[in-house]
Amino acid sequence: MAPDPWFSTYDSTCQIAQEIAEKIQQRNQYERKGEKTPKLTVTIRALLQNLKEKIALLKDLLLRAVSTHQITQLEGDRRQNLLDGLVTRERLLLASFKNEGAEPDLIRSSLMREEAKREVPNPWLFEEPEETRGLGFDEIRQQQQKIIQEQDAGLDALSSIISRQKQMGQEIGNELDEQNEIIDDLANLVENTDEKLHTETRRVNMVDRKSASCGMIMVILLLLVAIVVVAVWPTN
């Protein structure tokens, strides 16, 4: 398995910090003897600049790893804890270089203890889930990528369902529009039929009245004929 670039950079940064502590202690010993140390001072200054750049690189690598889900949040917190320790050591070394802080041998011992912490279980990891416990960095990253792929597949399926429901809603809306048009046509047809029915009813009523009038006229005519017949019929 390829070494993690973050820890490779972290190890080299710790080595630079230890070297700075040793150089500062050496410079202080020379100065106590009254010797001048211009070259050693230049070397320490260059190492301090290198340490600053390495810490900035570690911050950038950690930010990228967390934001792209290459490591778990717990692992990101653990690395941030280590990085905070390095930043504190940098400040102590800088103060010691300016003869304002602790002696370099104390700082170096502190650095060695900080390095040893990497081999001791971190209390931040006590709540690490069973799924990732005992797994290496690449295995955890593969597991995270698998989870992300499953989430993406779930989102795709959800998007497909929403698209189908939207299409069904549009089709139902179109069908309702068509049904409304049919209902409007039926209403117009019923209205026209009702008007025709009323018209025909009026015609039937008129015919009935005319038929009744004609019947009365026929009855009257028949009565008149009968009267005339009786009047002219000779009597014996």
PDB file of C-alpha atoms in Angstrom:
ATOM      1  CA  MET A   1       0.000   0.000   0.000  1.00  0.00           C
ATOM      2  CA  ALA A   2       1.397   3.404  -0.953  1.00  0.00           C
ATOM      3  CA  PRO A   3       2.188   5.688   2.019  1.00  0.00           C
ATOM      4  CA  ASP A   4      -0.272   8.425   2.772  1.00  0.00           C
ATOM      5  CA  PRO A   5       1.152  11.721   1.394  1.00  0.00           C
ATOM      6  CA  TRP A   6      -0.183  13.647   4.404  1.00  0.00           C
ATOM      7  CA  PHE A   7       1.674  11.506   6.931  1.00  0.00           C
ATOM      8  CA  SER A   8       4.810  11.498   4.766  1.00  0.00           C
ATOM      9  CA  THR A   9       4.745  15.299   4.819  1.00  0.00           C
ATOM     10  CA  TYR A  10       3.958  15.290   8.533  1.00  0.00           C
ATOM     11  CA  ASP A  11       6.947  13.057   9.302  1.00  0.00           C
ATOM     12  CA  SER A  12       9.334  15.219   7.291  1.00  0.00           C
ATOM     13  CA  THR A  13       7.932  18.342   8.995  1.00  0.00           C
ATOM     14  CA  CYS A  14       8.536  16.813  12.432  1.00  0.00           C
ATOM     15  CA  GLN A  15      12.115  16.025  11.404  1.00  0.00           C
ATOM     16  CA  ILE A  16      12.629  19.662  10.348  1.00  0.00           C
ATOM     17  CA  ALA A  17      11.270  20.833  13.718  1.00  0.00           C
ATOM     18  CA  GLN A  18      13.649  18.501  15.572  1.00  0.00           C
ATOM     19  CA  GLU A  19      16.563  19.702  13.468  1.00  0.00           C
ATOM     20  CA  ILE A  20      15.649  23.330  14.252  1.00  0.00           C
ATOM     21  CA  ALA A  21      15.588  22.536  17.973  1.00  0.00           C
ATOM     22  CA  GLU A  22      19.030  20.921  17.761  1.00  0.00           C
ATOM     23  CA  LYS A  23      20.454  23.842  15.758  1.00  0.00           C
ATOM     24  CA  ILE A  24      19.085  26.400  18.251  1.00  0.00           C
ATOM     25  CA  GLN A  25      20.603  24.446  21.156  1.00  0.00           C
ATOM     26  CA  GLN A  26      23.924  24.291  19.315  1.00  0.00           C
ATOM     27  CA  ARG A  27      23.805  28.040  18.625  1.00  0.00           C
ATOM     28  CA  ASN A  28      23.065  28.805  22.264  1.00  0.00           C
ATOM     29  CA  GLN A  29      26.014  26.677  23.393  1.00  0.00           C
ATOM     30  CA  TYR A  30      28.338  28.568  21.050  1.00  0.00           C
ATOM     31  CA  GLU A  31      26.990  31.904  22.252  1.00  0.00           C
ATOM     32  CA  ARG A  32      27.587  30.947  25.900  1.00  0.00           C
ATOM     33  CA  LYS A  33      31.229  30.401  24.984  1.00  0.00           C
ATOM     34  CA  GLY A  34      31.306  33.830  23.397  1.00  0.00           C
ATOM     35  CA  GLU A  35      31.506  32.497  19.836  1.00  0.00           C
ATOM     36  CA  LYS A  36      29.613  34.107  16.963  1.00  0.00           C
ATOM     37  CA  THR A  37      27.233  31.969  14.922  1.00  0.00           C
ATOM     38  CA  PRO A  38      26.172  33.874  11.756  1.00  0.00           C
ATOM     39  CA  LYS A  39      26.104  30.825   9.495  1.00  0.00           C
ATOM     40  CA  LEU A  40      24.174  28.760  12.028  1.00  0.00           C
ATOM     41  CA  THR A  41      21.667  31.591  12.454  1.00  0.00           C
ATOM     42  CA  VAL A  42      21.114  31.748   8.684  1.00  0.00           C
ATOM     43  CA  THR A  43      20.589  27.980   8.585  1.00  0.00           C
ATOM     44  CA  ILE A  44      18.056  28.111  11.429  1.00  0.00           C
ATOM     45  CA  ARG A  45      16.207  30.963   9.728  1.00  0.00           C
ATOM     46  CA  ALA A  46      15.978  28.960   6.490  1.00  0.00           C
ATOM     47  CA  LEU A  47      14.761  25.875   8.382  1.00  0.00           C
ATOM     48  CA  LEU A  48      12.079  27.940  10.142  1.00  0.00           C
ATOM     49  CA  GLN A  49      10.840  29.193   6.756  1.00  0.00           C
ATOM     50  CA  ASN A  50      10.800  25.609   5.449  1.00  0.00           C
ATOM     51  CA  LEU A  51       8.859  24.515   8.543  1.00  0.00           C
ATOM     52  CA  LYS A  52       6.288  27.271   7.944  1.00  0.00           C
ATOM     53  CA  GLU A  53       5.795  26.181   4.323  1.00  0.00           C
ATOM     54  CA  LYS A  54       5.475  22.523   5.308  1.00  0.00           C
ATOM     55  CA  ILE A  55       2.783  23.344   7.876  1.00  0.00           C
ATOM     56  CA  ALA A  56       0.894  25.380   5.257  1.00  0.00           C
ATOM     57  CA  LEU A  57       1.108  22.390   2.888  1.00  0.00           C
ATOM     58  CA  LEU A  58      -0.245  20.064   5.598  1.00  0.00           C
ATOM     59  CA  LYS A  59      -3.184  22.406   6.157  1.00  0.00           C
ATOM     60  CA  ASP A  60      -3.966  22.453   2.444  1.00  0.00           C
ATOM     61  CA  LEU A  61      -3.693  18.659   2.093  1.00  0.00           C
ATOM     62  CA  LEU A  62      -5.949  18.119   5.106  1.00  0.00           C
ATOM     63  CA  LEU A  63      -8.553  20.571   3.843  1.00  0.00           C
ATOM     64  CA  ARG A  64      -8.640  18.882   0.447  1.00  0.00           C
ATOM     65  CA  ALA A  65      -8.860  15.380   1.950  1.00  0.00           C
ATOM     66  CA  VAL A  66     -11.791  16.340   4.194  1.00  0.00           C
ATOM     67  CA  SER A  67     -13.694  18.351   1.564  1.00  0.00           C
ATOM     68  CA  THR A  68     -13.421  15.570  -1.049  1.00  0.00           C
ATOM     69  CA  HIS A  69     -14.350  12.834   1.485  1.00  0.00           C
ATOM     70  CA  GLN A  70     -11.035  11.018   1.042  1.00  0.00           C
ATOM     71  CA  ILE A  71     -10.920  10.501   4.823  1.00  0.00           C
ATOM     72  CA  THR A  72     -13.556  10.227   7.533  1.00  0.00           C
ATOM     73  CA  GLN A  73     -14.443  13.165   9.751  1.00  0.00           C
ATOM     74  CA  LEU A  74     -12.906  11.385  12.740  1.00  0.00           C
ATOM     75  CA  GLU A  75      -9.646  10.890  10.878  1.00  0.00           C
ATOM     76  CA  GLY A  76      -9.739  14.535   9.812  1.00  0.00           C
ATOM     77  CA  ASP A  77     -10.115  15.591  13.458  1.00  0.00           C
ATOM     78  CA  ARG A  78      -7.208  13.357  14.470  1.00  0.00           C
ATOM     79  CA  ARG A  79      -4.957  14.880  11.826  1.00  0.00           C
ATOM     80  CA  GLN A  80      -6.045  18.390  12.798  1.00  0.00           C
ATOM     81  CA  ASN A  81      -5.023  17.568  16.360  1.00  0.00           C
ATOM     82  CA  LEU A  82      -1.551  16.564  15.175  1.00  0.00           C
ATOM     83  CA  LEU A  83      -1.319  19.659  13.008  1.00  0.00           C
ATOM     84  CA  ASP A  84      -2.281  21.937  15.908  1.00  0.00           C
ATOM     85  CA  GLY A  85       0.576  20.401  17.881  1.00  0.00           C
ATOM     86  CA  LEU A  86       3.004  21.229  15.081  1.00  0.00           C
ATOM     87  CA  VAL A  87       1.774  24.830  14.908  1.00  0.00           C
ATOM     88  CA  THR A  88       2.382  25.179  18.664  1.00  0.00           C
ATOM     89  CA  ARG A  89       5.907  23.770  18.278  1.00  0.00           C
ATOM     90  CA  GLU A  90       6.592  26.215  15.471  1.00  0.00           C
ATOM     91  CA  ARG A  91       5.683  29.145  17.729  1.00  0.00           C
ATOM     92  CA  LEU A  92       7.878  27.775  20.527  1.00  0.00           C
ATOM     93  CA  LEU A  93      10.818  27.283  18.189  1.00  0.00           C
ATOM     94  CA  LEU A  94      10.458  30.768  16.785  1.00  0.00           C
ATOM     95  CA  ALA A  95      10.363  32.235  20.298  1.00  0.00           C
ATOM     96  CA  SER A  96      13.403  30.178  21.302  1.00  0.00           C
ATOM     97  CA  PHE A  97      15.246  31.327  18.190  1.00  0.00           C
ATOM     98  CA  LYS A  98      14.637  34.917  19.318  1.00  0.00           C
ATOM     99  CA  ASN A  99      15.729  33.957  22.870  1.00  0.00           C
ATOM    100  CA  GLU A 100      12.165  34.580  24.142  1.00  0.00           C
ATOM    101  CA  GLY A 101      10.980  31.052  25.010  1.00  0.00           C
ATOM    102  CA  ALA A 102      11.833  27.619  26.376  1.00  0.00           C
ATOM    103  CA  GLU A 103      15.143  25.901  25.876  1.00  0.00           C
ATOM    104  CA  PRO A 104      15.422  23.911  22.609  1.00  0.00           C
ATOM    105  CA  ASP A 105      16.090  20.594  24.386  1.00  0.00           C
ATOM    106  CA  LEU A 106      12.687  20.885  26.119  1.00  0.00           C
ATOM    107  CA  ILE A 107      11.037  21.669  22.802  1.00  0.00           C
ATOM    108  CA  ARG A 108      12.778  18.727  21.151  1.00  0.00           C
ATOM    109  CA  SER A 109      11.590  16.370  23.907  1.00  0.00           C
ATOM    110  CA  SER A 110       8.087  17.700  23.419  1.00  0.00           C
ATOM    111  CA  LEU A 111       8.342  17.055  19.690  1.00  0.00           C
ATOM    112  CA  MET A 112       9.464  13.475  20.302  1.00  0.00           C
ATOM    113  CA  ARG A 113       6.491  12.911  22.596  1.00  0.00           C
ATOM    114  CA  GLU A 114       4.189  14.383  19.954  1.00  0.00           C
ATOM    115  CA  GLU A 115       5.626  11.998  17.366  1.00  0.00           C
ATOM    116  CA  ALA A 116       5.063   9.063  19.717  1.00  0.00           C
ATOM    117  CA  LYS A 117       1.365   9.966  19.922  1.00  0.00           C
ATOM    118  CA  ARG A 118       0.910   8.653  16.401  1.00  0.00           C
ATOM    119  CA  GLU A 119       1.466   5.115  17.687  1.00  0.00           C
ATOM    120  CA  VAL A 120      -0.924   5.492  20.648  1.00  0.00           C
ATOM    121  CA  PRO A 121      -4.695   5.059  20.112  1.00  0.00           C
ATOM    122  CA  ASN A 122      -6.209   8.506  19.902  1.00  0.00           C
ATOM    123  CA  PRO A 123      -9.070   9.069  22.376  1.00  0.00           C
ATOM    124  CA  TRP A 124     -10.945  10.805  19.555  1.00  0.00           C
ATOM    125  CA  LEU A 125     -11.195   7.441  17.822  1.00  0.00           C
ATOM    126  CA  PHE A 126     -12.975   5.569  20.636  1.00  0.00           C
ATOM    127  CA  GLU A 127     -16.303   6.119  18.902  1.00  0.00           C
ATOM    128  CA  GLU A 128     -15.085   4.956  15.510  1.00  0.00           C
ATOM    129  CA  PRO A 129     -17.793   2.795  13.900  1.00  0.00           C
ATOM    130  CA  GLU A 130     -17.330  -0.924  13.461  1.00  0.00           C
ATOM    131  CA  GLU A 131     -17.445  -0.524   9.651  1.00  0.00           C
ATOM    132  CA  THR A 132     -14.119   1.353   9.571  1.00  0.00           C
ATOM    133  CA  ARG A 133     -12.336  -0.068  12.600  1.00  0.00           C
ATOM    134  CA  GLY A 134      -9.137  -1.816  11.602  1.00  0.00           C
ATOM    135  CA  LEU A 135      -9.295  -0.645   7.987  1.00  0.00           C
ATOM    136  CA  GLY A 136      -6.451   1.138   6.210  1.00  0.00           C
ATOM    137  CA  PHE A 137      -6.690   4.548   4.571  1.00  0.00           C
ATOM    138  CA  ASP A 138      -7.276   3.171   1.054  1.00  0.00           C
ATOM    139  CA  GLU A 139      -9.908   0.729   2.317  1.00  0.00           C
ATOM    140  CA  ILE A 140     -11.766   3.501   4.159  1.00  0.00           C
ATOM    141  CA  ARG A 141     -11.590   5.709   1.075  1.00  0.00           C
ATOM    142  CA  GLN A 142     -12.958   2.889  -1.119  1.00  0.00           C
ATOM    143  CA  GLN A 143     -15.761   2.343   1.405  1.00  0.00           C
ATOM    144  CA  GLN A 144     -16.592   6.044   1.369  1.00  0.00           C
ATOM    145  CA  GLN A 145     -16.559   6.117  -2.437  1.00  0.00           C
ATOM    146  CA  LYS A 146     -18.909   3.124  -2.476  1.00  0.00           C
ATOM    147  CA  ILE A 147     -21.276   4.906  -0.068  1.00  0.00           C
ATOM    148  CA  ILE A 148     -21.153   8.046  -2.213  1.00  0.00           C
ATOM    149  CA  GLN A 149     -21.869   5.991  -5.356  1.00  0.00           C
ATOM    150  CA  GLU A 150     -24.838   4.338  -3.639  1.00  0.00           C
ATOM    151  CA  GLN A 151     -26.129   7.744  -2.566  1.00  0.00           C
ATOM    152  CA  ASP A 152     -25.710   9.039  -6.121  1.00  0.00           C
ATOM    153  CA  ALA A 153     -27.601   6.007  -7.462  1.00  0.00           C
ATOM    154  CA  GLY A 154     -30.374   6.653  -4.941  1.00  0.00           C
ATOM    155  CA  LEU A 155     -30.558  10.292  -5.992  1.00  0.00           C
ATOM    156  CA  ASP A 156     -30.697   9.271  -9.659  1.00  0.00           C
ATOM    157  CA  ALA A 157     -33.549   6.860  -8.908  1.00  0.00           C
ATOM    158  CA  LEU A 158     -35.384   9.553  -6.945  1.00  0.00           C
ATOM    159  CA  SER A 159     -34.877  12.024  -9.789  1.00  0.00           C
ATOM    160  CA  SER A 160     -36.254   9.457 -12.248  1.00  0.00           C
ATOM    161  CA  ILE A 161     -39.333   8.880 -10.057  1.00  0.00           C
ATOM    162  CA  ILE A 162     -39.946  12.626  -9.770  1.00  0.00           C
ATOM    163  CA  SER A 163     -39.603  13.006 -13.553  1.00  0.00           C
ATOM    164  CA  ARG A 164     -42.134  10.207 -14.139  1.00  0.00           C
ATOM    165  CA  GLN A 165     -44.561  11.733 -11.649  1.00  0.00           C
ATOM    166  CA  LYS A 166     -44.186  15.101 -13.338  1.00  0.00           C
ATOM    167  CA  GLN A 167     -44.899  13.509 -16.726  1.00  0.00           C
ATOM    168  CA  MET A 168     -47.930  11.681 -15.289  1.00  0.00           C
ATOM    169  CA  GLY A 169     -49.195  14.962 -13.830  1.00  0.00           C
ATOM    170  CA  GLN A 170     -48.867  16.662 -17.201  1.00  0.00           C
ATOM    171  CA  GLU A 171     -50.716  13.794 -18.922  1.00  0.00           C
ATOM    172  CA  ILE A 172     -53.505  13.901 -16.301  1.00  0.00           C
ATOM    173  CA  GLY A 173     -53.751  17.659 -16.800  1.00  0.00           C
ATOM    174  CA  ASN A 174     -54.044  17.220 -20.574  1.00  0.00           C
ATOM    175  CA  GLU A 175     -56.703  14.535 -20.119  1.00  0.00           C
ATOM    176  CA  LEU A 176     -58.671  16.793 -17.766  1.00  0.00           C
ATOM    177  CA  ASP A 177     -58.553  19.562 -20.365  1.00  0.00           C
ATOM    178  CA  GLU A 178     -59.929  17.156 -22.968  1.00  0.00           C
ATOM    179  CA  GLN A 179     -62.669  15.958 -20.574  1.00  0.00           C
ATOM    180  CA  ASN A 180     -63.626  19.561 -19.854  1.00  0.00           C
ATOM    181  CA  GLU A 181     -63.943  20.237 -23.580  1.00  0.00           C
ATOM    182  CA  ILE A 182     -66.178  17.149 -23.967  1.00  0.00           C
ATOM    183  CA  ILE A 183     -68.327  18.300 -21.028  1.00  0.00           C
ATOM    184  CA  ASP A 184     -68.654  21.756 -22.600  1.00  0.00           C
ATOM    185  CA  ASP A 185     -69.742  20.172 -25.911  1.00  0.00           C
ATOM    186  CA  LEU A 186     -72.299  17.979 -24.101  1.00  0.00           C
ATOM    187  CA  ALA A 187     -73.664  21.011 -22.242  1.00  0.00           C
ATOM    188  CA  ASN A 188     -74.099  22.887 -25.525  1.00  0.00           C
ATOM    189  CA  LEU A 189     -75.785  19.837 -27.092  1.00  0.00           C
ATOM    190  CA  VAL A 190     -78.187  19.477 -24.150  1.00  0.00           C
ATOM    191  CA  GLU A 191     -79.018  23.180 -24.321  1.00  0.00           C
ATOM    192  CA  ASN A 192     -79.758  22.968 -28.050  1.00  0.00           C
ATOM    193  CA  THR A 193     -81.830  19.822 -27.561  1.00  0.00           C
ATOM    194  CA  ASP A 194     -83.829  21.487 -24.777  1.00  0.00           C
ATOM    195  CA  GLU A 195     -84.638  24.447 -27.020  1.00  0.00           C
ATOM    196  CA  LYS A 196     -85.776  22.121 -29.817  1.00  0.00           C
ATOM    197  CA  LEU A 197     -87.924  20.163 -27.364  1.00  0.00           C
ATOM    198  CA  HIS A 198     -89.636  23.342 -26.193  1.00  0.00           C
ATOM    199  CA  THR A 199     -90.247  24.377 -29.820  1.00  0.00           C
ATOM    200  CA  GLU A 200     -91.772  21.010 -30.721  1.00  0.00           C
ATOM    201  CA  THR A 201     -93.921  21.077 -27.600  1.00  0.00           C
ATOM    202  CA  ARG A 202     -95.352  24.457 -28.588  1.00  0.00           C
ATOM    203  CA  ARG A 203     -96.125  23.109 -32.080  1.00  0.00           C
ATOM    204  CA  VAL A 204     -97.907  20.068 -30.656  1.00  0.00           C
ATOM    205  CA  ASN A 205     -99.997  22.279 -28.411  1.00  0.00           C
ATOM    206  CA  MET A 206    -100.959  24.444 -31.403  1.00  0.00           C
ATOM    207  CA  VAL A 207    -101.966  21.363 -33.413  1.00  0.00           C
ATOM    208  CA  ASP A 208    -104.080  20.095 -30.503  1.00  0.00           C
ATOM    209  CA  ARG A 209    -105.877  23.409 -30.264  1.00  0.00           C
ATOM    210  CA  LYS A 210    -106.509  23.471 -34.019  1.00  0.00           C
ATOM    211  CA  SER A 211    -107.786  19.873 -33.920  1.00  0.00           C
ATOM    212  CA  ALA A 212    -110.215  20.735 -31.124  1.00  0.00           C
ATOM    213  CA  SER A 213    -111.504  23.736 -33.066  1.00  0.00           C
ATOM    214  CA  CYS A 214    -112.025  21.654 -36.173  1.00  0.00           C
ATOM    215  CA  GLY A 215    -113.986  19.035 -34.187  1.00  0.00           C
ATOM    216  CA  MET A 216    -116.336  21.614 -32.778  1.00  0.00           C
ATOM    217  CA  ILE A 217    -116.946  23.046 -36.241  1.00  0.00           C
ATOM    218  CA  MET A 218    -117.784  19.569 -37.589  1.00  0.00           C
ATOM    219  CA  VAL A 219    -120.222  18.954 -34.746  1.00  0.00           C
ATOM    220  CA  ILE A 220    -121.971  22.281 -35.382  1.00  0.00           C
ATOM    221  CA  LEU A 221    -122.200  21.551 -39.117  1.00  0.00           C
ATOM    222  CA  LEU A 222    -123.696  18.150 -38.479  1.00  0.00           C
ATOM    223  CA  LEU A 223    -126.290  19.654 -36.150  1.00  0.00           C
ATOM    224  CA  LEU A 224    -127.258  22.259 -38.761  1.00  0.00           C
ATOM    225  CA  VAL A 225    -127.621  19.565 -41.411  1.00  0.00           C
ATOM    226  CA  ALA A 226    -129.842  17.555 -39.111  1.00  0.00           C
ATOM    227  CA  ILE A 227    -132.050  20.570 -38.409  1.00  0.00           C
ATOM    228  CA  VAL A 228    -132.410  21.332 -42.100  1.00  0.00           C
ATOM    229  CA  VAL A 229    -133.271  17.732 -42.878  1.00  0.00           C
ATOM    230  CA  VAL A 230    -135.924  17.662 -40.224  1.00  0.00           C
ATOM    231  CA  ALA A 231    -137.399  20.925 -41.391  1.00  0.00           C
ATOM    232  CA  VAL A 232    -137.772  19.915 -45.023  1.00  0.00           C
ATOM    233  CA  TRP A 233    -138.746  16.346 -44.404  1.00  0.00           C
ATOM    234  CA  PRO A 234    -142.465  15.964 -45.390  1.00  0.00           C
ATOM    235  CA  THR A 235    -144.843  14.907 -42.695  1.00  0.00           C
ATOM    236  CA  ASN A 236    -147.645  12.377 -43.304  1.00  0.00           C
TER     237      ASN A 236
END
